[in-house]
Coordinates of C-alpha atoms in Angstrom, one line a residue:
X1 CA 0.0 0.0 0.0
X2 CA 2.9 2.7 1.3
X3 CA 4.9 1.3 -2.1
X4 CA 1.9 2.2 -4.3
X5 CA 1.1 6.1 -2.6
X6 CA 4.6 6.6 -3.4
X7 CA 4.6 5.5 -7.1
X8 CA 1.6 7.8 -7.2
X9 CA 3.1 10.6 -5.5
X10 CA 6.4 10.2 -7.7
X11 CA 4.5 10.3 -11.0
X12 CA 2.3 12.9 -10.0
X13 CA 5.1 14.9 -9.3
X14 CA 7.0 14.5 -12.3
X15 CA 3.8 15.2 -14.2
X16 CA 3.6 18.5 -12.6
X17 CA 7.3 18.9 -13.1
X18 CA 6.4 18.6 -16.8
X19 CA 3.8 21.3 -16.3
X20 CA 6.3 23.8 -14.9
X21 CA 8.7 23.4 -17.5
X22 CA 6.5 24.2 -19.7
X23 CA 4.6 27.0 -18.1
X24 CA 8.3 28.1 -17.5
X25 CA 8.6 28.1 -21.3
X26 CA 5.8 30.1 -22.0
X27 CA 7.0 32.8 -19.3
X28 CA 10.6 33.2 -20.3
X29 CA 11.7 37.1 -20.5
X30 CA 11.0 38.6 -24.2
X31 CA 12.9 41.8 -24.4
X32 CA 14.4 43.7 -27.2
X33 CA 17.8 43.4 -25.7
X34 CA 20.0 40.4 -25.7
X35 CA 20.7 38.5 -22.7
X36 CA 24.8 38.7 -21.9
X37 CA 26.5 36.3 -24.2
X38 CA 26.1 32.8 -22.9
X39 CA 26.5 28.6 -24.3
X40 CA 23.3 28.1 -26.1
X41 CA 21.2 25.8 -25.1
X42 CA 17.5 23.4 -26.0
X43 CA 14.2 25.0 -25.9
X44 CA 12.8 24.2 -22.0
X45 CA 15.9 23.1 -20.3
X46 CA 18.4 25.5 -21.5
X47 CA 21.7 24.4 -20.2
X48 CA 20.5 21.9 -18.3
X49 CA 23.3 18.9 -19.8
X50 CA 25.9 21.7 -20.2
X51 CA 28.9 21.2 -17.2
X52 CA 28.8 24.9 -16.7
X53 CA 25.4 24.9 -15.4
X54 CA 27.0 24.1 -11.7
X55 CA 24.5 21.2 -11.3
X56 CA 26.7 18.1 -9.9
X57 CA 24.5 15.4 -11.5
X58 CA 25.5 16.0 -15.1
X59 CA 26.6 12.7 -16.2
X60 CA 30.0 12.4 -17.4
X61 CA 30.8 16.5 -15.7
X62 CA 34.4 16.5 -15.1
X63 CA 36.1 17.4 -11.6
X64 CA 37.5 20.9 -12.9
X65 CA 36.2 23.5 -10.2
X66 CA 33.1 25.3 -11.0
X67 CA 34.9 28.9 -10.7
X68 CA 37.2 27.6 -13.4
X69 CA 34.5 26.5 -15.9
X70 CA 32.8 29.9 -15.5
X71 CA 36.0 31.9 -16.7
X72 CA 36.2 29.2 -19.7
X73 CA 33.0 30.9 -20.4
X74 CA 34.1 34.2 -20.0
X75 CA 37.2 33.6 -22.0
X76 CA 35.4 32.1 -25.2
X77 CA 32.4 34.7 -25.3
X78 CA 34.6 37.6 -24.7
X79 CA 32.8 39.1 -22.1
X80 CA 32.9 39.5 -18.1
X81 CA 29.5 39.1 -18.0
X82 CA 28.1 35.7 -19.0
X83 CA 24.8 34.0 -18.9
X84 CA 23.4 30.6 -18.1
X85 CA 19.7 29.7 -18.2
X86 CA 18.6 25.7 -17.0
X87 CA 14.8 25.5 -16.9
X88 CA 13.9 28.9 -16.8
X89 CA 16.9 29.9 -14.3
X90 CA 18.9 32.3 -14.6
X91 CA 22.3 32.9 -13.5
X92 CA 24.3 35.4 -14.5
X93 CA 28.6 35.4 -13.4
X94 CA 30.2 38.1 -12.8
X95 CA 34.3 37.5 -14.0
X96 CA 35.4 41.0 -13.3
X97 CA 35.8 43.4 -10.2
X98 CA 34.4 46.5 -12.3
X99 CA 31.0 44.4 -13.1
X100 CA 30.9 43.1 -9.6
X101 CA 31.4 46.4 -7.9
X102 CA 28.9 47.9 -10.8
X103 CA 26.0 45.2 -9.8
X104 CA 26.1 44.0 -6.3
X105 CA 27.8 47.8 -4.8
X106 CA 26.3 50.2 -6.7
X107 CA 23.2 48.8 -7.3
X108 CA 23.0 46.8 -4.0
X109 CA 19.6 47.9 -3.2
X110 CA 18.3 45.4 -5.8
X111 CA 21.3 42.8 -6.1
X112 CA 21.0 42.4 -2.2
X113 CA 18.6 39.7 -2.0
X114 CA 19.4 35.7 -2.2
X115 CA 17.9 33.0 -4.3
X116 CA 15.9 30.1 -3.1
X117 CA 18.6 27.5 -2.1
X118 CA 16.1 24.6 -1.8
X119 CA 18.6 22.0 -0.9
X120 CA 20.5 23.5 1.8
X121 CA 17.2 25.6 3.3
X122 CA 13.9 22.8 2.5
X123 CA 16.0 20.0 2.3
X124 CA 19.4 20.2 4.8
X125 CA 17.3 22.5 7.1
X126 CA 19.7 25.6 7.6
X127 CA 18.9 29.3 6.9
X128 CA 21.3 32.7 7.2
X129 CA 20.2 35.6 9.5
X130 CA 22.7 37.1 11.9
X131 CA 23.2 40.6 14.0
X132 CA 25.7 42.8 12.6
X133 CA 26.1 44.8 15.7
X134 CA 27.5 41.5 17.6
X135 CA 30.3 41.8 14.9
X136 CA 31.3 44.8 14.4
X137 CA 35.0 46.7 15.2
X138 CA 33.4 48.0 18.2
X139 CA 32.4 44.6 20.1
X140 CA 36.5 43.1 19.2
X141 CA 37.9 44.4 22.7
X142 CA 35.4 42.0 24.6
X143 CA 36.3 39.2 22.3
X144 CA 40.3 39.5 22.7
X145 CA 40.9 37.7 25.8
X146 CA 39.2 34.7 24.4
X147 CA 41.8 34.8 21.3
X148 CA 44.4 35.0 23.2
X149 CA 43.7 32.0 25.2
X150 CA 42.8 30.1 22.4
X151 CA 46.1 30.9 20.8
X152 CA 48.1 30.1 23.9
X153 CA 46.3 26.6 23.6
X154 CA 47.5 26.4 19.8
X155 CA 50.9 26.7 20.7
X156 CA 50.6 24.3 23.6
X157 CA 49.8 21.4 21.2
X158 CA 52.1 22.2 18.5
X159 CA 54.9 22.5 20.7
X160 CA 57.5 20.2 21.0
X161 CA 58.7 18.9 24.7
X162 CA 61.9 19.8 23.7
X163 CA 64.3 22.2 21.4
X164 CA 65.9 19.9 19.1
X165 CA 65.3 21.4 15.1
X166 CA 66.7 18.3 13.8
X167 CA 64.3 16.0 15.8
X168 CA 61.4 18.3 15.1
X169 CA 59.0 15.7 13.5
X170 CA 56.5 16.6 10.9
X171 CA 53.0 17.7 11.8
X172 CA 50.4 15.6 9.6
X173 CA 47.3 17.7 7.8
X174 CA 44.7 15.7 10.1
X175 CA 46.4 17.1 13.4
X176 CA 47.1 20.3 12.5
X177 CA 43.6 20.5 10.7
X178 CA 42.2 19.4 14.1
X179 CA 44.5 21.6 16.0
X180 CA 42.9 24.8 13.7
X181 CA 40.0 23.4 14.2
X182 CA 39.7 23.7 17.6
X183 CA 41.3 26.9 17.5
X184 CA 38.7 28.8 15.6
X185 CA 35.7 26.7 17.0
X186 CA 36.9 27.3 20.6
X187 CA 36.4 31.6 20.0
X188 CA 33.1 31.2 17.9
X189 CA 32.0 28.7 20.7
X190 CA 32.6 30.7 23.9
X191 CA 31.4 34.3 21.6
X192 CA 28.2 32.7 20.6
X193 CA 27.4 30.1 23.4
X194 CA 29.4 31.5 26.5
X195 CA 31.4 27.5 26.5
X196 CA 34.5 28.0 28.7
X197 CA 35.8 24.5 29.0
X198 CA 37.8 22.5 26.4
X199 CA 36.1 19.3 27.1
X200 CA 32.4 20.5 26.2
X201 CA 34.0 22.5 23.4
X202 CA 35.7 19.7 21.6
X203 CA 32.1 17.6 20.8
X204 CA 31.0 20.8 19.3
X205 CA 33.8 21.5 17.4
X206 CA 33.1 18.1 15.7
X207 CA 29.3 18.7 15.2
X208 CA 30.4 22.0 13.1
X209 CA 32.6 19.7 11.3
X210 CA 30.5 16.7 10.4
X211 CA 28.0 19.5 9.5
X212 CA 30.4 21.1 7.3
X213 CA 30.1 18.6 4.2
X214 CA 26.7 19.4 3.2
X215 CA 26.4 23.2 3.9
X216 CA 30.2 23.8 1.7
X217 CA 28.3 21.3 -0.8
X218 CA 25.1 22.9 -1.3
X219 CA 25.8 27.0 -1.1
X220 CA 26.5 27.0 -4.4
X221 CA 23.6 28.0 -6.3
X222 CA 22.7 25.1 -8.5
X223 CA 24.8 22.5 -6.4
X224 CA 21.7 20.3 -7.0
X225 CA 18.8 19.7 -9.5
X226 CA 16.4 20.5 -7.0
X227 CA 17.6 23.9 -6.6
X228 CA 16.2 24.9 -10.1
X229 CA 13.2 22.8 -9.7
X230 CA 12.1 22.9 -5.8
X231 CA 8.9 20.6 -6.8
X232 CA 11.5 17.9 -6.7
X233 CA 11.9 17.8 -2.7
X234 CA 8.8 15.9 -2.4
X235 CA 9.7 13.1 -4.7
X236 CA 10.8 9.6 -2.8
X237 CA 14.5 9.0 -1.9
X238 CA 14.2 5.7 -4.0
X239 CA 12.8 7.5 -7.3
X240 CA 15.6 7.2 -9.9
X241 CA 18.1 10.2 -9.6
X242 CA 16.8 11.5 -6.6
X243 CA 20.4 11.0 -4.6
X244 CA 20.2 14.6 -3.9
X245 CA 17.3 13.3 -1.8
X246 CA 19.4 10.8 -0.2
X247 CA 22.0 12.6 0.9
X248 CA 19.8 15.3 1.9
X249 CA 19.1 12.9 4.6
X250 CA 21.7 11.6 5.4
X251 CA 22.8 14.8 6.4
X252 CA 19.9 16.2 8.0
X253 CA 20.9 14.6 11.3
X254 CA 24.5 16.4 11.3
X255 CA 23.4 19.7 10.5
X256 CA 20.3 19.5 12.8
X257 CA 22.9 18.8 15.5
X258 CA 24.6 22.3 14.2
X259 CA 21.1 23.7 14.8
X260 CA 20.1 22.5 18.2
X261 CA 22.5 21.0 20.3
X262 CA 24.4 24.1 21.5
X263 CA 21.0 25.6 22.0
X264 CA 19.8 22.7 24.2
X265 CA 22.6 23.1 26.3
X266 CA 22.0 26.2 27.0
X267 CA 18.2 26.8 27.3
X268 CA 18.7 25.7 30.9
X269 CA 21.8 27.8 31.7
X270 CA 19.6 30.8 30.8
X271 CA 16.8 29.9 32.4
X272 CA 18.8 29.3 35.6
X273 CA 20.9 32.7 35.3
X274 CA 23.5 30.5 35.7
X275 CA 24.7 31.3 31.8
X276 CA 27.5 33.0 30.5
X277 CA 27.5 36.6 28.7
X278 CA 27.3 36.0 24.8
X279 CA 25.8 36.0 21.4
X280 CA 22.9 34.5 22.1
X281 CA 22.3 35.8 25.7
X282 CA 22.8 39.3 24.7
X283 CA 20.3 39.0 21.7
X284 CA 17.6 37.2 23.8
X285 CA 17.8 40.1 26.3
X286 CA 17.4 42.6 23.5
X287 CA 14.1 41.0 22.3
X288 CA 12.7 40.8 25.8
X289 CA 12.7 36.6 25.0
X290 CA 14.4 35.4 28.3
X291 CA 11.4 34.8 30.5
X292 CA 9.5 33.4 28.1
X293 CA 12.2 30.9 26.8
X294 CA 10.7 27.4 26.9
X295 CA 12.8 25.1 28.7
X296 CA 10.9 21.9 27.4
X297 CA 9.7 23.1 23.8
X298 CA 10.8 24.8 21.1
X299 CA 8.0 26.7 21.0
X300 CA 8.0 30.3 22.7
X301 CA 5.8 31.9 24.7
X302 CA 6.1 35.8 24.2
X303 CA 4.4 39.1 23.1
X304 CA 6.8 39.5 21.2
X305 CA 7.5 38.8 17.5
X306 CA 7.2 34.9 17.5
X307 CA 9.5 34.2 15.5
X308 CA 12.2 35.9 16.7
X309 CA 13.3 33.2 19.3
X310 CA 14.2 31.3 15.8
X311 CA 15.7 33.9 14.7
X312 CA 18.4 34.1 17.4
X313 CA 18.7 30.3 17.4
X314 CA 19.5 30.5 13.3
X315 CA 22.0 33.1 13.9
X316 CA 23.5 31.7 16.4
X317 CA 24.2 28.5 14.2
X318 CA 25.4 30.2 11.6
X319 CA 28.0 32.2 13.5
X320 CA 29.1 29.2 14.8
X321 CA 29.6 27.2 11.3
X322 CA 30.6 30.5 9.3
X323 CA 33.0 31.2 12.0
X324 CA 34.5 28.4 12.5
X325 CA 35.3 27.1 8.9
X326 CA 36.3 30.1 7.2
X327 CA 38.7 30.5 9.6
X328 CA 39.9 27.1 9.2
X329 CA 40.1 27.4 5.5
X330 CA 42.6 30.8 5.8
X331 CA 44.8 29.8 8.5
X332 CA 45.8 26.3 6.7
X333 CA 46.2 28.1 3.5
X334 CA 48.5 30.8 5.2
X335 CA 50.6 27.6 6.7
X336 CA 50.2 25.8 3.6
X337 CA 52.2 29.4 1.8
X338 CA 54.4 29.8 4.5
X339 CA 55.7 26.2 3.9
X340 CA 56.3 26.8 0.2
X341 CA 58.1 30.6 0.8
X342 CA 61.1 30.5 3.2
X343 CA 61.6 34.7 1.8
X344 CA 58.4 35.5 2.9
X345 CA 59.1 33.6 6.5
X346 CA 62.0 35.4 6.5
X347 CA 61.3 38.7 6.0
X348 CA 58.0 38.0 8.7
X349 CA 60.2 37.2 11.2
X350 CA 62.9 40.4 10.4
X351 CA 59.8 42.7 11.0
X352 CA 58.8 40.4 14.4
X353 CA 61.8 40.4 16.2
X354 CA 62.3 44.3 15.4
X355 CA 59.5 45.4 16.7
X356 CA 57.8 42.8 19.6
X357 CA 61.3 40.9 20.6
X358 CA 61.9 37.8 21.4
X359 CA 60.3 37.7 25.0
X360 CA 56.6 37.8 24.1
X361 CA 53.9 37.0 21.9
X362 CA 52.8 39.3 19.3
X363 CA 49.7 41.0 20.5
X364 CA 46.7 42.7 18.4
X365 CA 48.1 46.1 19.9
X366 CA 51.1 45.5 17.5
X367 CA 49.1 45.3 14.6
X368 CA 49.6 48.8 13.3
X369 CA 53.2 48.3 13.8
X370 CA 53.3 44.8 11.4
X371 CA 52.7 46.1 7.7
X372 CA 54.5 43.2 6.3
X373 CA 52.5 40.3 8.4
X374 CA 49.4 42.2 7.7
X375 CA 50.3 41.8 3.8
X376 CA 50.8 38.4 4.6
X377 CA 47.4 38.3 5.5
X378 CA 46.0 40.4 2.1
X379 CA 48.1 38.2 0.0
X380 CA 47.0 34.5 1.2
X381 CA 43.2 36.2 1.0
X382 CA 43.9 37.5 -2.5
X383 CA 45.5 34.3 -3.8
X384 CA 43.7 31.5 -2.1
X385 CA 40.1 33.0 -1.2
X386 CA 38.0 31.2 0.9
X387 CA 34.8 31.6 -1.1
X388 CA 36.1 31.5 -4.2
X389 CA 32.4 31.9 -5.8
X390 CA 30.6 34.4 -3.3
X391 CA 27.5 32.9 -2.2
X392 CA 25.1 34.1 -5.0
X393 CA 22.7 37.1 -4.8
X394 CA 19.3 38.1 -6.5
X395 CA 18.2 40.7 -8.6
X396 CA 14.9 41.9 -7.5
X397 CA 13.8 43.8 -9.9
X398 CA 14.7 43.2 -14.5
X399 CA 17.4 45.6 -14.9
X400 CA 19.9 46.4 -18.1
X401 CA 23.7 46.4 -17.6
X402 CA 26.4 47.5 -20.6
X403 CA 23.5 46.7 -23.2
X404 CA 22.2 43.8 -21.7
X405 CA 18.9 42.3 -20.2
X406 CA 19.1 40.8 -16.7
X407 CA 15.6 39.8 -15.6
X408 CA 14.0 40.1 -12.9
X409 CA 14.5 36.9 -10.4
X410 CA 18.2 35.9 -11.5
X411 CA 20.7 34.6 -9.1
X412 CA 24.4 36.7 -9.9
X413 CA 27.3 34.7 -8.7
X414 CA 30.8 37.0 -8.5
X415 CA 33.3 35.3 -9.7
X416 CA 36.7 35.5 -7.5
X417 CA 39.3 33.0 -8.2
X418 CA 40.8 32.2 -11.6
X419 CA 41.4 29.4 -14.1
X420 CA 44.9 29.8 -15.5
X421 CA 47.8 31.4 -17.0
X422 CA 45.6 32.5 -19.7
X423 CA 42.2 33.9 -18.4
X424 CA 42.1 35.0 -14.3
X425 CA 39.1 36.5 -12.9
X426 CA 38.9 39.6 -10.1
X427 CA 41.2 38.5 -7.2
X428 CA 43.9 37.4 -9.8
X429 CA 43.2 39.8 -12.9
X430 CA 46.8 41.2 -14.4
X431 CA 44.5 44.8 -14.6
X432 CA 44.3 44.7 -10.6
X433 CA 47.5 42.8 -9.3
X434 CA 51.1 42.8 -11.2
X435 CA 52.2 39.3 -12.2
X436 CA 49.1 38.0 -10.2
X437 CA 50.3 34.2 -9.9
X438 CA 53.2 35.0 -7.6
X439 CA 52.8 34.9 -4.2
X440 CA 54.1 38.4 -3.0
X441 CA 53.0 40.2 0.1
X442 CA 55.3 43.3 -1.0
X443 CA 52.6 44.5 -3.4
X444 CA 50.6 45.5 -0.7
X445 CA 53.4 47.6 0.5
X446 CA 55.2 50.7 -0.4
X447 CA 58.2 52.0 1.1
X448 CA 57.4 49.9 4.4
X449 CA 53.8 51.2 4.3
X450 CA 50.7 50.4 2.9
X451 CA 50.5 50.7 -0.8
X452 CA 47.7 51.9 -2.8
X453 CA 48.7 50.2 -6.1
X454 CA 47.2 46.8 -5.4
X455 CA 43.4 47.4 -4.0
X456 CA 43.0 45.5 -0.8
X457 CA 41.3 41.9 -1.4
X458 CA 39.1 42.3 1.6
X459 CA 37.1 44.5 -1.1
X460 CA 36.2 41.2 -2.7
X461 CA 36.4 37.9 -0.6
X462 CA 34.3 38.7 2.7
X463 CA 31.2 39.1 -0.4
X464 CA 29.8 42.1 -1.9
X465 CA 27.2 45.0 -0.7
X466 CA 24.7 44.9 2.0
X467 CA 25.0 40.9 1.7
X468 CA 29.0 41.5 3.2
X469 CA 30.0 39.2 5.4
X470 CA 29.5 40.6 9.5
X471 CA 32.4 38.4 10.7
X472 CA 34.9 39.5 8.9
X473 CA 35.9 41.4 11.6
X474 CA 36.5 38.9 13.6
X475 CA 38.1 36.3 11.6
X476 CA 40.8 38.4 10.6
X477 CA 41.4 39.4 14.3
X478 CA 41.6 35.8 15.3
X479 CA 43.4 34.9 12.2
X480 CA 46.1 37.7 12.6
X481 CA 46.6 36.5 16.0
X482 CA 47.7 32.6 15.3
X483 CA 49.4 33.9 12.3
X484 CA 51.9 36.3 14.0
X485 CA 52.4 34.2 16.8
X486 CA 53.6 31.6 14.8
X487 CA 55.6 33.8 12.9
X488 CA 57.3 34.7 16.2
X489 CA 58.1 31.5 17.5
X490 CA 58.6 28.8 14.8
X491 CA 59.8 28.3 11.3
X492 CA 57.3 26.9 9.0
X493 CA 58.6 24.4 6.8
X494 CA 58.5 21.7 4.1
X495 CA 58.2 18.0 5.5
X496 CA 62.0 16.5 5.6
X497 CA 61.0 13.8 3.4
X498 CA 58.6 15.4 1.1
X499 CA 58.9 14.1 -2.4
X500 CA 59.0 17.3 -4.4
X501 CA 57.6 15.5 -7.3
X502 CA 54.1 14.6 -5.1
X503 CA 53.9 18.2 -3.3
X504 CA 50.3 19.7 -3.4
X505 CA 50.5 23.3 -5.5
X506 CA 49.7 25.6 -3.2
X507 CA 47.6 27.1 -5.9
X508 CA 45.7 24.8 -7.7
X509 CA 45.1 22.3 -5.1
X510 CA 42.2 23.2 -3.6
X511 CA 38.8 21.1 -3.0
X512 CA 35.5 22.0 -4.2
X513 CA 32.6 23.9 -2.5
X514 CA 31.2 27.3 -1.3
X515 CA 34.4 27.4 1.2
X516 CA 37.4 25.6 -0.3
X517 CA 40.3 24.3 2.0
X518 CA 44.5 23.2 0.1
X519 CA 43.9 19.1 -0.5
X520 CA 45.7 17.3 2.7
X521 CA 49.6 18.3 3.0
X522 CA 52.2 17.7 5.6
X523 CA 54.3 20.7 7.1
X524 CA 57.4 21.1 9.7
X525 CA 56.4 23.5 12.4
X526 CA 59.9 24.1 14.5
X527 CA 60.5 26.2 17.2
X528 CA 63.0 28.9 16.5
X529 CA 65.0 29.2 19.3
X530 CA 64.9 27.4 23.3
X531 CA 63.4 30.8 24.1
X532 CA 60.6 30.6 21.3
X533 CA 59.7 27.1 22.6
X534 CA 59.2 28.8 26.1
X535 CA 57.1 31.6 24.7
X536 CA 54.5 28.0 22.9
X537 CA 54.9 26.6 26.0
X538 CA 53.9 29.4 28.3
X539 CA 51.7 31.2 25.9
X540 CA 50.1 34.8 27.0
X541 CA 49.8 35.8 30.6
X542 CA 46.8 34.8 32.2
X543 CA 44.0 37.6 32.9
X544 CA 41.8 36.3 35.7

């Protein structure tokens, strides 16, 4: 009987997928200007077969990053603005900094607004709301202590018991990954949740992680069929090519521990007054939602806006998987580059000792005073960015740019990264950045200070317009910390028996997804000196 409602429900809804196709047909935008340049594709499904349409099920779609395939596209129309259309969807990527800063900048009050992402929102269960003001440069100082300690625990584990370079032994990518890991998780953790203690911090740092898989694979707009025809969601796991459906759920459970475990935990804590200060205690207070928090429901019982309670809940989720991640992805690319340019070490660790010493940490006071680790920074953001493919925005409203027609409705993905020596999109354009495949902090430097020559890649990879990323504050506060601290203290090296033939390029190896992390590498992490081992093992002073 269940096997029989479900062959009806399947054929039903592929029957009224037929209908929307073609009803989709029939609505398609008729203007007298051409739609930016674009493949070509069949009547109804557009570019539906066509590897460039993003969609992962396309039989016989190679494994050459999405980012890359888009500047293909841009190379062979001629144009930084290209089109794709698969069943009446329109995307539209944006290849060059002056189209992106044109659309999604100066026209942000209609580029602002996100597409339906159908498998991450209907089907994973996640959706993106946060508080800017929780972010922002002003709310740092309360957040520094909590840096620091997490970087004095960094050092701890990566610290050998004793100073011997030539015993030093390699640090494998799964422990330093888990030793980043816990690094970034441990700040997002106590800012958003008020956790103190390692021990109830490391299961969380491993539910952000197991969650992690599906929300990097299904960001991308058009990561999945269903996300250009949401009808599909309700058709049975076991209907032929519905694996999106199947890993849909096998994910759910991970990312609906993202969602709700942290929050469990601390329902009572709030309840009790015995919780911490943080993210979400601060935002509850500002919505009057504490004394009507429900202990034993989800459900809230308040005057005010009803929702809001889920609200703070998504947000809080979402600050705790976007800031733990992102951060993850930028500090192993910055080891990953430090391992593969013994100049720039070297010039890092001139500038160090000149200004901080060699008897204590660098601290974010001495920030101003570090132009070159600070174009450290710019350059590992600029030539490994963490979204390479912002997360896509909407266009609210039809709208013309440079002659063409950009309906009303289509998702606009800026396009960051590059695809090779030939054809390189914003962050490594030859009209932005001199000789833009070598790694060179100097060009964001001029005389020892800050250069204006090379714009500041912060303009590009934290996203674009009112949709900017609110953490990007913090992440680069956090990041800056672990970075110059281990500039201080240790030399950051290639593995003593690394086959130079079988090394990872730091430039092209990178995996794909909405946040892309360097493919698994090994690394030598040795202390500099007896002092600088002290200075790991000792980490900052304690404030309590």
């Amino acid at each position: 009987m269940q096997t029989g409602i479900s062959t009806l429900l399947a054929v039903g809804t592929f029957l009224f997928g037929l209908l929307h196709l073609f009803v989709s047909f029939l609505r398609r935008p008729r203007t007298v200007l051409p739609l930016p340049p674009g493949p070509k594709g069949f009547p109804i499904i557009g570019n539906l077969f066509n590897e460039i349409s993003g969609y992962r099920g396309v039989p016989g779609s190679s494994s050459h990053h999405l980012w890359a395939k888009y500047l293909e596209m841009g190379k062979k129309y001629n144009s930084d603005i290209v089109h794709i259309n698969v069943l009446g969807d329109h995307t539209i990527v944006l290849n060059s900094s002056k189209a992106t800063n044109d659309l999604l900048e100066k026209r942000s009050g209609i580029y602002s607004d996100r597409p339906p992402m159908h498998m991450m929102m209907g089907l994973v269960g996640v959706h993106r709301r946060t508080f800017h003001q929780d972010f922002q440069p002003p709310a740092l100082a309360t957040y520094r202590p909590f840096i620091r300690q997490s970087t004095s625990d960094f050092l701890k584990k990566i610290a050998p018991t004793e100073y011997d370079p030539l015993r030093t032994p390699d640090i494998k990518h799964a422990d330093l990954e888990s030793y980043v890991r816990n690094h970034a998780g441990s700040i997002i953790l106590r800012i958003v949740y008020g956790m103190t203690t390692q021990e109830e911090m490391n299961d969380y740092v491993q539910i952000a992680y197991l969650a992690a898989e599906s929300l990097i694979a299904t960001m991308n707009h058009g990561s999945f069929f269903v996300d250009y025809l949401p009808w599909l969601k309700y058709v049975p796991a076991w209907f032929p090519g519905a694996s999106f459906k199947r890993k849909a759920n096998a994910w759910a459970p991970a990312v609906s521990d993202l969602l709700n475990k942290p929050w469990e935990r601390l329902k009572p804590l709030i309840k009790s007054g015995t919780a911490i200060p943080c993210f979400v205690t601060r935002n509850l207070e500002r919505f009057d939602l504490v004394s009507s928090l429900d202990v034993d429901s989800d459900k809230t019982r308040t005057n005010t806006d009803p929702n809001m309670e889920e609200v703070v809940k998504n947000c809080a989720a979402v600050a705790y998987f976007g800031g733990s991640d992102t951060t993850v992805s930028m500090l192993m690319s910055s080891i990953l580059a430090l391992s593969h340019h013994p100049e720039v070490l070297t010039k890092a660790h001139e500038e160090i000792d000149r200004v901080v010493g060699s008897s204590r940490l660098p601290d974010l006071t001495d920030r101003k005073d570090l132009p070159y680790v600070e174009a450290f920074i710019k350059e590992v953001e600029r030539m490994y960015p963490v979204t390479p493919l912002a997360i896509a925005h909407r266009v609210t409203i039809s709208d013309v740019y440079d002659g063409y027609f950009i309906p009303k409705g289509t998702a606009i993905v800026a396009n960051v990264w590059f695809v090779c020596f030939y054809h390189r999109a914003i962050l490594h354009s030859e009209e932005l950045y001199q000789d833009p495949l070598k790694f060179d902090p100097d060009r964001f430097l001029e005389d020892g200070k800050e250069s204006e020559r090379s714009p500041n890649p912060e303009l590009y990879v934290f996203g674009f317009g009112r949709r900017i990323c609110p953490g990007r504050y913090l992440a680069l506060e956090s990041a800056w910390n672990l970075i110059a601290c281990l500039l201080a203290t240790c030399d950051v090296i290639q593995p003593l028996k690394e086959d130079p033939k079988a090394m990872i390029d730091p430039v092209l190896d990178f995996a794909e997804g909405i946040i892309v992390h360097p493919k698994p590498y090994n690394c030598r992490i040795v202390p500099r000196s007896a002092t600088a081992l002290n200075l790991m093992k000792t980490g900052y002073p304690s404030e309590n």
